[in-house]
Coordinates of C-alpha atoms in Angstrom, one line a residue:
Chain A
X116 CA -26.2 -34.6 15.9
X117 CA -24.0 -37.1 14.1
X118 CA -20.2 -36.0 14.1
X119 CA -19.9 -35.5 9.9
X120 CA -23.2 -33.0 10.5
X121 CA -21.0 -30.6 12.8
X122 CA -20.6 -27.6 10.8
X123 CA -17.2 -26.7 12.9
X124 CA -16.1 -30.7 12.0
X125 CA -17.1 -29.5 8.2
X126 CA -14.9 -26.2 8.6
X127 CA -12.1 -27.7 9.9
X128 CA -12.0 -30.3 7.0
X129 CA -12.1 -27.9 4.6
X130 CA -9.4 -26.2 6.1
X131 CA -7.6 -29.0 6.5
X132 CA -7.7 -29.6 2.9
X133 CA -6.8 -26.0 1.9
X134 CA -4.1 -26.2 4.2
X135 CA -2.5 -29.4 1.8
X136 CA -3.2 -27.5 -1.2
X137 CA -1.0 -24.3 -0.2
X138 CA 1.6 -26.2 1.6
X139 CA 2.1 -28.4 -2.0
X140 CA 2.3 -25.2 -4.0
X141 CA 4.5 -23.3 -1.6
X142 CA 6.9 -26.1 -1.9
X143 CA 7.5 -25.5 -5.6
X144 CA 8.6 -22.1 -4.7
X145 CA 12.0 -22.0 -3.9
X146 CA 13.7 -19.3 -5.9
X147 CA 14.6 -16.1 -4.9
X148 CA 15.3 -13.2 -7.2
X149 CA 15.5 -9.4 -7.4
X150 CA 12.0 -8.3 -8.4
X151 CA 10.5 -5.6 -10.3
X152 CA 7.6 -4.7 -9.0
X153 CA 4.8 -2.2 -10.1
X154 CA 1.7 -0.5 -8.7
X155 CA -0.5 1.2 -11.1
X156 CA -4.2 2.3 -11.5
X157 CA -6.3 5.1 -10.4
X158 CA -6.9 4.2 -7.0
X159 CA -4.8 5.2 -4.0
X160 CA -2.1 3.2 -2.2
X161 CA 0.5 3.0 -5.0
X162 CA 3.2 5.2 -3.1
X163 CA 1.8 4.1 0.2
X164 CA 2.1 0.5 -0.2
X165 CA 5.4 1.3 -1.9
X166 CA 6.4 3.0 0.9
X167 CA 5.3 0.3 3.2
X168 CA 8.0 -2.0 1.4
X169 CA 10.3 0.5 2.4
X170 CA 9.8 0.5 5.5
X171 CA 9.4 -3.5 5.7
X172 CA 13.2 -3.4 4.6
X173 CA 13.9 -1.2 7.2
X174 CA 12.5 -3.5 9.5
X175 CA 14.4 -6.1 8.7
X176 CA 18.2 -3.8 8.6
X177 CA 18.1 -4.1 4.8
X178 CA 19.6 -1.0 2.8
X179 CA 17.1 0.7 0.5
X180 CA 16.5 3.9 -1.3
X181 CA 13.8 5.9 -2.7
X182 CA 13.7 8.4 -5.6
X183 CA 10.9 10.7 -6.2
X184 CA 10.4 11.5 -9.6
X185 CA 7.3 14.2 -9.1
X186 CA 7.2 15.6 -5.8
X187 CA 3.9 14.9 -4.0
X188 CA 3.7 11.5 -4.6
X189 CA 5.0 10.7 -1.6
X190 CA 4.2 12.5 1.3
X191 CA 7.0 15.1 3.1
X192 CA 6.1 13.2 6.4
X193 CA 7.1 9.9 5.2
X194 CA 10.5 11.5 3.8
X195 CA 11.0 13.5 7.3
X196 CA 10.4 10.5 9.0
X197 CA 12.9 8.2 7.2
X198 CA 15.2 11.3 7.3
X199 CA 15.1 11.9 11.0
X200 CA 15.0 7.8 12.2
X201 CA 16.5 5.6 9.5
X202 CA 19.0 7.7 7.0
X203 CA 21.4 4.9 7.9
X204 CA 19.4 2.5 6.2
X205 CA 17.3 4.7 3.6
X206 CA 18.8 7.3 1.2
X207 CA 15.6 9.7 0.5
X208 CA 15.8 11.9 -3.0
X209 CA 13.2 14.3 -4.3
X210 CA 14.3 15.2 -7.8
X211 CA 11.0 16.5 -9.4
X212 CA 9.2 19.8 -8.3
X213 CA 5.6 19.1 -8.2
X214 CA 2.9 17.2 -10.5
X215 CA 3.5 17.8 -14.2
X216 CA 0.1 20.5 -14.2
X217 CA 1.9 22.4 -11.1
X218 CA 5.3 22.9 -13.2
X219 CA 3.9 23.8 -16.7
X220 CA 7.2 23.7 -17.6
X221 CA 8.1 20.6 -20.0
X222 CA 12.0 21.5 -20.4
X223 CA 12.5 21.9 -16.6
X224 CA 10.7 18.2 -16.0
X225 CA 12.7 16.4 -18.7
X226 CA 15.7 17.8 -17.3
X227 CA 14.5 16.7 -13.3
X228 CA 13.6 13.6 -14.6
X229 CA 16.5 12.8 -16.5
X230 CA 18.4 13.3 -13.0
X231 CA 16.7 11.6 -11.2
X232 CA 16.8 8.6 -13.6
X233 CA 20.7 9.2 -13.6
X234 CA 20.6 8.9 -9.9
X235 CA 17.9 6.0 -9.9
X236 CA 20.7 3.8 -11.9
X237 CA 23.4 4.6 -9.0
X238 CA 21.2 3.8 -6.2
X239 CA 20.2 0.6 -8.4
X240 CA 23.9 -0.7 -9.4
X241 CA 25.1 0.2 -5.4
X242 CA 25.4 -3.5 -4.4
X243 CA 24.6 -2.6 -0.5
X244 CA 21.3 -1.2 -1.4
X245 CA 18.5 -4.3 -1.9
X246 CA 15.5 -2.3 -2.9
X247 CA 14.8 1.0 -5.0
X248 CA 11.6 2.8 -5.1
X249 CA 11.0 4.9 -8.1
X250 CA 7.9 7.0 -6.8
X251 CA 6.0 8.5 -9.8
X252 CA 8.5 7.1 -12.5
X253 CA 5.5 6.2 -14.8
X254 CA 4.0 9.4 -14.9
X255 CA 7.4 10.9 -16.4
X256 CA 7.2 7.9 -18.8
X257 CA 3.8 8.8 -19.8
X258 CA 4.7 12.1 -20.8
X259 CA 7.8 10.5 -22.2
X260 CA 10.3 12.6 -20.6
X261 CA 12.1 9.6 -20.4
X262 CA 12.0 6.9 -23.2
X263 CA 10.8 3.4 -21.6
X264 CA 12.9 1.7 -23.3
X265 CA 15.9 3.1 -21.8
X266 CA 14.5 2.0 -18.9
X267 CA 13.3 -1.1 -19.8
X268 CA 16.8 -2.0 -21.2
X269 CA 18.6 -1.1 -17.9
X270 CA 16.2 -3.2 -15.8
X271 CA 16.8 -6.6 -17.7
X272 CA 20.4 -5.9 -18.5
X273 CA 22.2 -3.9 -15.8
X274 CA 19.9 -4.4 -12.6
X275 CA 21.6 -6.3 -10.3
X276 CA 19.9 -9.8 -10.1
X277 CA 19.0 -9.7 -6.3
X278 CA 18.1 -6.2 -6.0
X279 CA 14.5 -5.1 -6.1
X280 CA 13.2 -2.6 -7.6
X281 CA 9.5 -0.8 -6.8
X282 CA 7.9 1.9 -9.6
X283 CA 5.0 3.4 -8.6
X284 CA 2.2 6.1 -10.7
X285 CA -0.8 5.4 -12.9
X286 CA -0.7 4.4 -16.1
X287 CA 2.1 2.1 -16.2
X288 CA 3.6 1.4 -19.9
X289 CA 2.9 -2.0 -21.4
X290 CA 6.5 -2.4 -21.8
X291 CA 7.3 -2.1 -18.3
X292 CA 4.2 -4.4 -17.3
X293 CA 5.5 -7.2 -19.8
X294 CA 9.0 -7.2 -17.4
X295 CA 7.4 -6.8 -14.2
X296 CA 7.8 -9.8 -11.8
X297 CA 4.6 -8.5 -9.6
X298 CA 2.0 -5.7 -10.7
X299 CA -0.7 -4.8 -9.0
X300 CA -3.7 -2.3 -10.3
X301 CA -5.2 -0.4 -7.7
X302 CA -8.8 0.8 -8.5
X303 CA -11.1 3.2 -6.6
X304 CA -14.1 1.8 -5.7
X305 CA -15.6 4.4 -3.5
X306 CA -13.8 8.1 -2.6
X307 CA -14.2 10.7 -0.1
X308 CA -13.9 13.8 -2.5
X309 CA -17.1 12.5 -3.9
X310 CA -18.4 13.7 -0.5
X311 CA -16.8 17.0 -0.3
X312 CA -14.0 15.9 1.9
X313 CA -10.5 17.1 1.7
X314 CA -7.0 15.4 1.8
X315 CA -6.7 14.9 5.2
X316 CA -3.4 14.4 7.5
X317 CA -2.4 10.8 8.1
X318 CA -4.9 8.9 5.2
X319 CA -3.8 11.1 2.2
X320 CA -0.6 13.0 3.2
Chain B
X251 CA 8.8 27.9 -35.8
X252 CA 5.8 29.9 -34.8
X253 CA 5.1 29.7 -31.1
X254 CA 2.0 28.1 -31.3
X255 CA 3.6 25.1 -33.2
X256 CA 6.0 24.7 -30.3
X257 CA 5.5 21.3 -28.5
X258 CA 6.6 22.5 -25.0
X259 CA 4.6 25.4 -25.4
X260 CA 1.6 23.0 -26.1
X261 CA 2.3 20.9 -23.3
X262 CA 2.4 23.8 -21.1
X263 CA -1.1 25.0 -22.1
X264 CA -2.5 21.6 -21.7
X265 CA -0.8 21.5 -17.7
X266 CA -2.0 25.0 -17.4
X267 CA -5.9 24.1 -18.2
X268 CA -5.3 20.7 -16.0
X269 CA -4.2 22.9 -12.7
X270 CA -7.1 25.3 -13.2
X271 CA -9.3 22.9 -13.4
X272 CA -7.8 20.6 -10.8
X273 CA -7.8 23.8 -8.6
X274 CA -11.1 24.4 -8.8
X275 CA -12.1 21.2 -7.8
X276 CA -10.2 21.3 -4.7
X277 CA -11.4 24.4 -3.9
X278 CA -14.8 22.6 -3.1
X279 CA -13.4 20.1 -1.3
X280 CA -13.3 21.4 2.4
X281 CA -14.8 18.8 5.0
X282 CA -13.3 16.9 7.3
X283 CA -14.0 13.5 8.8
X284 CA -12.9 10.3 10.2
X285 CA -13.1 8.1 7.1
X286 CA -13.8 4.1 6.9
X287 CA -11.1 3.1 4.1
X288 CA -11.4 -0.8 2.9
X289 CA -8.5 -2.2 1.1
X290 CA -9.5 -5.4 -0.5
X291 CA -9.2 -7.5 -3.6
X292 CA -7.0 -10.3 -4.5
X293 CA -4.0 -8.3 -5.4
X294 CA -0.9 -7.5 -3.4
X295 CA -0.5 -4.1 -1.1
X296 CA -3.7 -4.5 1.0
X297 CA -2.1 -4.5 4.4
X298 CA 1.1 -3.1 3.2
X299 CA -0.6 0.3 1.9
X300 CA -2.4 0.3 5.5
X301 CA 0.8 -0.3 7.2
X302 CA 2.0 2.9 5.1
X303 CA -0.9 5.0 6.4
X304 CA -0.1 3.8 9.9
X305 CA 3.8 4.9 9.5
X306 CA 2.1 8.5 8.0
X307 CA 0.5 9.0 11.1
X308 CA 3.5 8.2 13.1
X309 CA 5.2 10.6 11.0
X310 CA 2.5 13.4 11.9
X311 CA 2.8 12.4 15.8
X312 CA -0.6 11.3 15.4
X313 CA -1.6 8.4 18.1
X314 CA -2.5 5.1 16.1
X315 CA -3.5 1.4 16.6
X316 CA -3.3 -2.1 14.6
X317 CA -5.2 -4.9 15.4
X318 CA -4.6 -7.9 13.5
X319 CA -7.5 -10.3 13.0
X320 CA -5.5 -13.1 11.8
X321 CA -1.8 -13.6 12.5
X322 CA 0.2 -13.0 9.2
X323 CA -1.7 -10.5 7.3
X324 CA 1.2 -7.7 8.5
X325 CA 4.6 -8.8 8.8
X326 CA 6.3 -9.5 12.2
X327 CA 9.4 -7.4 10.8
X328 CA 6.6 -4.6 11.0
X329 CA 5.3 -5.5 14.2
X330 CA 8.7 -5.2 15.8
X331 CA 9.4 -2.3 14.5
X332 CA 6.6 -0.3 15.7
X333 CA 7.1 -1.8 19.2
X334 CA 10.5 -0.9 19.7
X335 CA 10.7 2.6 17.9
X336 CA 7.4 3.7 18.2
X337 CA 5.4 2.2 20.5
X338 CA 4.6 5.6 22.4
X339 CA 2.6 6.6 19.4
X340 CA 1.4 3.1 18.1
X341 CA -0.7 0.3 20.0
X342 CA 0.0 -3.1 18.1
X343 CA -2.5 -6.1 19.0
X344 CA -2.0 -9.3 17.4
X345 CA -5.2 -11.3 18.4
X346 CA -5.6 -14.0 15.8
X347 CA -3.6 -17.4 15.7
X348 CA -2.6 -17.4 11.8
X349 CA -4.6 -18.0 8.8
X350 CA -7.7 -20.0 8.9
X351 CA -6.4 -22.9 7.2
X352 CA -3.6 -23.3 9.4
X353 CA -5.6 -23.4 12.9
X354 CA -8.7 -25.9 11.5
X355 CA -10.3 -25.2 14.4
X356 CA -13.3 -22.6 13.7
X357 CA -14.3 -22.3 17.4
X358 CA -10.9 -20.9 18.4
X359 CA -11.2 -18.6 15.6
X360 CA -14.5 -17.3 16.6
X361 CA -13.2 -16.6 20.1
X362 CA -10.1 -14.8 18.7
X363 CA -12.3 -13.1 16.3
X364 CA -14.1 -11.8 18.9
X365 CA -11.5 -10.9 21.5
X366 CA -9.8 -9.1 18.6
X367 CA -13.2 -6.9 17.6
X368 CA -13.7 -6.2 21.6
X369 CA -10.1 -4.6 21.6
X370 CA -10.6 -3.0 18.5
X371 CA -13.6 -1.2 19.9
X372 CA -12.5 -0.2 22.9
X373 CA -9.1 1.5 20.9
X374 CA -11.8 3.0 18.5
X375 CA -13.4 5.0 21.3
X376 CA -10.1 6.3 22.5
X377 CA -10.7 9.7 21.8
X378 CA -6.5 9.9 21.8
X379 CA -6.4 7.6 19.1
X380 CA -6.7 8.6 15.4
X381 CA -6.6 5.8 13.4
X382 CA -7.0 2.2 13.6
X383 CA -6.0 -0.1 11.5
X384 CA -7.8 -3.6 11.7
X385 CA -6.0 -5.9 9.7
X386 CA -7.2 -8.9 7.8
X387 CA -10.9 -8.3 9.1
X388 CA -12.3 -9.4 6.2
X389 CA -11.2 -12.6 6.8
X390 CA -12.8 -12.9 9.6
X391 CA -16.0 -11.6 8.4
X392 CA -15.9 -13.8 5.4
X393 CA -16.0 -17.1 7.6
X394 CA -18.9 -15.4 10.0
X395 CA -16.6 -15.4 12.8
X396 CA -18.2 -12.3 13.8
X397 CA -21.5 -10.7 11.9
X398 CA -20.7 -8.0 9.8
X399 CA -24.1 -6.2 10.7
X400 CA -22.6 -5.7 13.9
X401 CA -19.2 -4.0 12.7
X402 CA -21.6 -1.9 10.1
X403 CA -23.5 -0.6 13.2
X404 CA -20.8 0.4 15.5
X405 CA -18.8 2.3 12.5
X406 CA -21.7 3.9 11.7
X407 CA -23.3 4.8 14.9
X408 CA -20.4 4.5 17.7
X409 CA -17.3 5.4 15.7
X410 CA -16.4 8.9 17.0
X411 CA -16.8 11.0 13.8
X412 CA -13.0 12.1 13.6
X413 CA -11.2 8.6 14.0
X414 CA -10.2 6.7 10.8
X415 CA -10.8 3.1 10.4
X416 CA -8.8 1.2 7.9
X417 CA -10.1 -2.0 7.3
X418 CA -8.0 -4.9 4.8
X419 CA -8.5 -8.2 3.4
X420 CA -9.7 -9.9 0.2
X421 CA -13.5 -10.7 0.0
X422 CA -14.9 -7.2 1.5
X423 CA -18.5 -7.6 2.4
X424 CA -20.9 -5.3 0.4
X425 CA -22.2 -4.0 3.5
X426 CA -19.2 -2.7 4.6
X427 CA -18.2 -1.5 0.9
X428 CA -21.3 0.5 0.9
X429 CA -20.4 2.1 4.4
X430 CA -16.7 3.1 3.3
X431 CA -15.6 6.7 2.4
X432 CA -12.5 5.2 0.4
X433 CA -12.5 1.6 -0.7
X434 CA -9.4 0.3 -2.9
X435 CA -9.5 -2.8 -4.5
X436 CA -6.1 -4.4 -5.5
X437 CA -5.8 -6.6 -8.5
X438 CA -3.0 -8.7 -9.7
X439 CA -1.6 -8.6 -12.5
X440 CA 1.8 -10.1 -12.9
X441 CA 2.9 -12.3 -9.9
X442 CA 6.2 -14.3 -8.8
X443 CA 4.9 -17.1 -7.7
X444 CA 3.7 -18.1 -11.3
X445 CA 7.7 -18.2 -12.3
X446 CA 8.6 -20.7 -8.9
X447 CA 10.2 -17.2 -6.8
X448 CA 8.7 -17.8 -3.1
X449 CA 8.3 -15.1 -0.7
X450 CA 11.2 -13.0 0.1
X451 CA 12.3 -10.6 2.9
X452 CA 11.5 -6.7 2.1
X453 CA 9.1 -7.8 -0.3
X454 CA 6.5 -10.1 0.7
X455 CA 7.3 -10.2 4.9

C-alpha cells in the first residue's frame, strides 16, 4: 500500500494539522482574570461540577469558599469532607434552610438569602480567597429573594479583579448570563427517575 | 389587606402544592441500581462534574476508581490530591498519553486505549469498587480506538448490578447514550477564550 493510502498516516497528518491550529489559537490566549462562571439548566451536574472546581482549587492550595443559598444543592457529605479535611483552605457556609418548596415561608427565605449574600460579599472581598462558589444562588434570584441588579452591580464593580465567582442553579437570569465569562447549560438527555430508581449515595448525594 | 391577597401567603400556598406534588413523585422512586452515567457536549464541566461525583463517593467512604483514557481530561492537580490524600479509597490510572492531536500516532493511541479499557474492566468487576469513572472514553470511541459495541456489551451484560460507571467526553456515541441511565449534555453559553483569556489554575486545570 502506498504511504498516502495508509489510514494511520492519514490520521496522523490530520491530527498534526489539528494540533497546529490549536496551538495557534492558544498562543493568542494570554490574559488572566477572575472569571464569573455560571452553571445552569435543568440537567444534573451544576453543583457537582462547581464542587469539582472547589476541589481543584484545594488541590492547588488556593483559598476558596462555598456559600449555600439553599440547603440541599450540595450534599452534606461534600460539606463534611471539606470541613474535616480541608477547613484550612475552604470556608463552607450553609445559610439556606432547604429548597423553597420545603420551607413554605417566603419571608424567612428572603431573610436567609439576604444573610447568605452579605456573607458572600465578605468572602468575595477577602483578598486571600481566590474562588467563591455561590451554590443555588440562581434559585434565590428566580424568586426575587435578592434583586439580580444588586448582584450584577457588585460583581461588575466591586469583585476583586482576580477572584473567581461560580454561580449555580437552574433558570439563571439573563442579566447574570450577560456578565458571565463562562456559562454552561446542563441539559438532561436521560434520567433514572423515569425508570423508578431513587437518588443514590455517591451519585446524587 | 385580606389574607388571600398577601403575596407571601400566595407564595407559601404555591410552594405547599409544589412540595406535595414532589413528595408524591419521590415516593414512587424506590429502586436502587448501579447507573451508567454519561457527561457529553461541547461545554465545560464534563470531567469536573465526574470528578465531583468521585469526591462524593470518597466523602461517603465508598471505594471508587478513575481511568483516564486521554491524559489531560482531568487535571494533574486532581490526580495528586486523590493520590496523596485518598489513595485508600480511590485508584487512579492514567493510561493515555495526551489528546490525540498531541500524539499524532494512531497505533499508539489504539494500544493505549485498549490497555485502559482492559484495566477499566478489571476495576468495574472488582466487587469492592462502587464507582468507576472512565474519563474521556468518548474520545477513544469517537476515533474507533475501541469498538463501541464491545463497551456496550460489557456494560449491559458484565457490569455488576450495583456498580456505577461514569463516562465523559464530547461526541458520545448514540449506542452509549441508548444504554445510559443518566446522560447530561453540557452546552457552552459563554466562554472566556473568546475574550483572549487563557486557561487558569483552579478553573480549568
